[in-house]
Amino acid sequence: MKNNILLCTILATLCILITSGCTIHQGERDQSNSTASTQTSLPNSSASVDVVLEEAVSDAIISHNRGSFRGDDKQMFATEYHEILKTVAQDKSTEVYLVALYAQYQFEEGEAKLTGSGSNPCVITFVSADGVYSVTDYWEPEDGENYESSLRSRFPEDVLESGTELSEPNAMEICNQRAMDYFEGQGADSSKPSA
């Protein structure tokens, strides 16, 4: 047990150091930053994405995927990890090309258990008004034999050449650690869903 706690502590520390571009969703957000529009540099990219857009991307991933996996009263925590590959802004519309990882968990027998996850490239289109982003389209490539052609029909060539896979090898571990941290923080009240 002590080895597990030590390992979790080490992993948590590493996660904090490498989670640039990641966000967490626990139902309630810190409203003090809800209209911030500071610019942050993305890792492995010369592009900048504002913090509000990052949060909108995170919310869109969780909202889009939540209904696709096991859903019952035990579904208590959902999180995501994403890497933005490119953003294209025109007027009030912004297209975000990214790779998203979604994971959801439940607390059972003292553990955070993964109940569903998925990862794929996608394009999320937002309109913005007064610093607020609203999703107008969430596109994912087709499955099966049409995957490659649908991806090529929607993604810019420069993004395809750079790759549409997650560059962070520990993305799933990052999500797992978030779930463990969430449930540990809930303590005796771990029966409350995160939203």
Short mmCIF file of C-alpha atoms in Angstrom, two decimals:
data_model
loop_
_atom_site.label_atom_id
_atom_site.label_comp_id
_atom_site.label_asym_id
_atom_site.label_seq_id
_atom_site.Cartn_x
_atom_site.Cartn_y
_atom_site.Cartn_z
CA MET A 1 0.00 0.00 0.00
CA LYS A 2 2.84 2.41 0.89
CA ASN A 3 4.54 1.61 -2.41
CA ASN A 4 1.31 2.46 -4.24
CA ILE A 5 1.02 5.77 -2.40
CA LEU A 6 4.66 6.59 -3.16
CA LEU A 7 4.18 5.66 -6.81
CA CYS A 8 1.01 7.75 -7.00
CA THR A 9 2.80 10.73 -5.45
CA ILE A 10 5.66 10.46 -7.94
CA LEU A 11 3.24 10.11 -10.85
CA ALA A 12 1.20 13.08 -9.64
CA THR A 13 4.32 15.22 -9.46
CA LEU A 14 5.37 14.19 -12.96
CA CYS A 15 1.86 14.80 -14.28
CA ILE A 16 1.85 18.32 -12.93
CA LEU A 17 5.12 19.02 -14.71
CA ILE A 18 4.02 17.66 -18.11
CA THR A 19 0.34 18.42 -18.42
CA SER A 20 0.55 21.57 -20.51
CA GLY A 21 -2.52 21.75 -22.71
CA CYS A 22 -4.54 19.47 -20.41
CA THR A 23 -7.66 20.35 -18.54
CA ILE A 24 -9.84 18.64 -15.99
CA HIS A 25 -13.58 18.60 -15.57
CA GLN A 26 -15.15 18.08 -12.18
CA GLY A 27 -18.52 19.71 -12.65
CA GLU A 28 -17.72 23.05 -11.10
CA ARG A 29 -15.16 25.39 -12.61
CA ASP A 30 -13.34 28.28 -11.00
CA GLN A 31 -15.48 31.14 -12.27
CA SER A 32 -12.78 33.73 -11.62
CA ASN A 33 -11.03 32.68 -14.84
CA SER A 34 -14.14 32.10 -16.94
CA THR A 35 -13.65 35.21 -19.05
CA ALA A 36 -9.86 35.38 -19.05
CA SER A 37 -8.30 35.74 -22.44
CA THR A 38 -4.61 35.41 -21.79
CA GLN A 39 -2.46 33.70 -24.38
CA THR A 40 -0.44 30.59 -23.60
CA SER A 41 2.16 28.96 -25.77
CA LEU A 42 1.46 25.36 -26.66
CA PRO A 43 4.13 22.68 -26.38
CA ASN A 44 5.52 21.42 -29.71
CA SER A 45 3.79 24.30 -31.49
CA SER A 46 4.52 27.90 -32.33
CA ALA A 47 0.80 28.67 -32.14
CA SER A 48 -0.95 30.28 -29.18
CA VAL A 49 -4.37 29.40 -27.89
CA ASP A 50 -6.24 31.43 -25.32
CA VAL A 51 -7.15 29.88 -21.99
CA VAL A 52 -10.89 30.32 -22.58
CA LEU A 53 -10.66 28.38 -25.85
CA GLU A 54 -8.68 25.61 -24.10
CA GLU A 55 -11.47 25.31 -21.52
CA ALA A 56 -14.12 25.32 -24.26
CA VAL A 57 -12.27 22.48 -26.04
CA SER A 58 -12.14 20.47 -22.82
CA ASP A 59 -15.84 21.00 -22.12
CA ALA A 60 -16.74 20.06 -25.70
CA ILE A 61 -14.76 16.80 -25.54
CA ILE A 62 -16.40 15.76 -22.28
CA SER A 63 -19.88 16.81 -23.36
CA HIS A 64 -19.59 15.05 -26.73
CA ASN A 65 -18.27 11.77 -25.32
CA ARG A 66 -20.11 11.42 -22.02
CA GLY A 67 -23.19 9.79 -23.57
CA SER A 68 -21.16 7.35 -25.69
CA PHE A 69 -20.01 5.23 -22.78
CA ARG A 70 -21.54 3.37 -19.88
CA GLY A 71 -23.83 5.76 -18.09
CA ASP A 72 -25.43 5.11 -14.75
CA ASP A 73 -25.49 6.53 -11.26
CA LYS A 74 -21.98 5.20 -10.64
CA GLN A 75 -20.45 7.38 -13.37
CA MET A 76 -18.79 9.94 -11.18
CA PHE A 77 -15.81 11.41 -12.96
CA ALA A 78 -14.96 12.31 -16.54
CA THR A 79 -11.74 13.85 -17.77
CA GLU A 80 -9.91 14.41 -21.00
CA TYR A 81 -6.49 15.05 -22.40
CA HIS A 82 -6.07 16.86 -25.69
CA GLU A 83 -3.38 18.20 -27.94
CA ILE A 84 -4.32 21.04 -30.27
CA LEU A 85 -2.66 20.55 -33.64
CA LYS A 86 -3.90 23.71 -35.33
CA THR A 87 -6.45 26.49 -34.95
CA VAL A 88 -7.99 28.44 -37.80
CA ALA A 89 -9.91 31.58 -36.86
CA GLN A 90 -12.12 33.46 -39.33
CA ASP A 91 -14.38 36.28 -38.19
CA LYS A 92 -16.25 34.89 -35.17
CA SER A 93 -15.69 31.23 -36.07
CA THR A 94 -12.74 29.12 -34.89
CA GLU A 95 -11.91 25.61 -36.05
CA VAL A 96 -9.71 23.60 -33.71
CA TYR A 97 -7.92 20.55 -35.12
CA LEU A 98 -6.87 18.27 -32.30
CA VAL A 99 -6.38 14.80 -30.91
CA ALA A 100 -8.63 14.06 -27.94
CA LEU A 101 -8.55 11.38 -25.27
CA TYR A 102 -11.69 10.97 -23.15
CA ALA A 103 -11.88 8.80 -20.02
CA GLN A 104 -14.60 8.23 -17.45
CA TYR A 105 -14.43 6.49 -14.10
CA GLN A 106 -16.46 5.24 -11.20
CA PHE A 107 -15.43 4.66 -7.61
CA GLU A 108 -15.84 1.03 -6.66
CA GLU A 109 -14.28 -1.07 -3.91
CA GLY A 110 -12.00 1.79 -2.91
CA GLU A 111 -10.59 2.30 -6.41
CA ALA A 112 -11.09 4.54 -9.41
CA LYS A 113 -12.20 2.15 -12.14
CA LEU A 114 -12.07 3.10 -15.80
CA THR A 115 -15.47 2.47 -17.38
CA GLY A 116 -14.94 3.97 -20.80
CA SER A 117 -12.38 5.76 -22.91
CA GLY A 118 -11.63 6.69 -26.47
CA SER A 119 -9.09 8.67 -28.45
CA ASN A 120 -9.16 10.08 -31.95
CA PRO A 121 -8.48 13.16 -34.03
CA CYS A 122 -11.36 15.59 -34.31
CA VAL A 123 -12.31 19.08 -35.43
CA ILE A 124 -14.36 21.26 -33.13
CA THR A 125 -15.88 24.41 -34.59
CA PHE A 126 -16.77 27.26 -32.25
CA VAL A 127 -18.41 30.63 -32.65
CA SER A 128 -17.40 33.30 -30.18
CA ALA A 129 -19.35 36.18 -28.77
CA ASP A 130 -18.19 38.38 -25.90
CA GLY A 131 -15.33 36.01 -25.08
CA VAL A 132 -17.58 32.94 -24.85
CA TYR A 133 -17.09 30.00 -27.21
CA SER A 134 -20.07 27.88 -28.29
CA VAL A 135 -19.73 24.60 -30.18
CA THR A 136 -21.37 24.56 -33.60
CA ASP A 137 -19.84 21.31 -34.86
CA TYR A 138 -17.88 18.38 -33.43
CA TRP A 139 -16.45 16.30 -36.26
CA GLU A 140 -14.79 12.89 -35.99
CA PRO A 141 -13.51 10.69 -38.81
CA GLU A 142 -15.55 7.71 -39.94
CA ASP A 143 -14.67 4.27 -38.59
CA GLY A 144 -13.36 1.35 -40.59
CA GLU A 145 -12.26 1.48 -44.20
CA ASN A 146 -13.42 5.11 -44.62
CA TYR A 147 -11.29 6.38 -41.73
CA GLU A 148 -8.31 7.56 -43.78
CA SER A 149 -10.34 9.17 -46.56
CA SER A 150 -12.63 11.00 -44.14
CA LEU A 151 -9.62 12.25 -42.19
CA ARG A 152 -7.99 13.51 -45.40
CA SER A 153 -11.21 15.23 -46.45
CA ARG A 154 -11.36 17.30 -43.26
CA PHE A 155 -7.82 17.85 -41.94
CA PRO A 156 -5.35 20.26 -43.55
CA GLU A 157 -2.39 18.59 -45.25
CA ASP A 158 0.16 20.22 -42.92
CA VAL A 159 -1.59 18.71 -39.89
CA LEU A 160 -1.77 15.28 -41.52
CA GLU A 161 1.94 15.44 -42.32
CA SER A 162 2.74 16.26 -38.68
CA GLY A 163 0.62 13.38 -37.43
CA THR A 164 -2.76 12.91 -35.78
CA GLU A 165 -1.72 10.78 -32.82
CA LEU A 166 -1.16 11.94 -29.24
CA SER A 167 2.48 12.87 -28.72
CA GLU A 168 2.24 12.40 -24.94
CA PRO A 169 2.90 8.69 -24.25
CA ASN A 170 1.46 8.93 -20.72
CA ALA A 171 -1.84 10.61 -21.60
CA MET A 172 -3.92 7.73 -20.21
CA GLU A 173 -1.87 7.66 -17.02
CA ILE A 174 -2.48 11.39 -16.64
CA CYS A 175 -6.23 10.79 -16.83
CA ASN A 176 -5.97 7.86 -14.39
CA GLN A 177 -4.09 10.05 -11.91
CA ARG A 178 -6.73 12.77 -12.17
CA ALA A 179 -9.41 10.21 -11.34
CA MET A 180 -7.47 8.92 -8.33
CA ASP A 181 -6.89 12.49 -7.12
CA TYR A 182 -10.56 13.32 -7.59
CA PHE A 183 -11.82 10.32 -5.63
CA GLU A 184 -9.24 10.77 -2.87
CA GLY A 185 -10.38 14.39 -2.57
CA GLN A 186 -14.00 13.28 -2.29
CA GLY A 187 -13.20 11.09 0.74
CA ALA A 188 -16.37 9.86 2.40
CA ASP A 189 -18.49 11.75 -0.14
CA SER A 190 -17.26 9.75 -3.16
CA SER A 191 -20.82 8.85 -4.10
CA LYS A 192 -21.40 12.31 -5.63
CA PRO A 193 -21.05 12.49 -9.43
CA SER A 194 -18.76 15.15 -10.89
CA ALA A 195 -21.44 16.30 -13.38
#
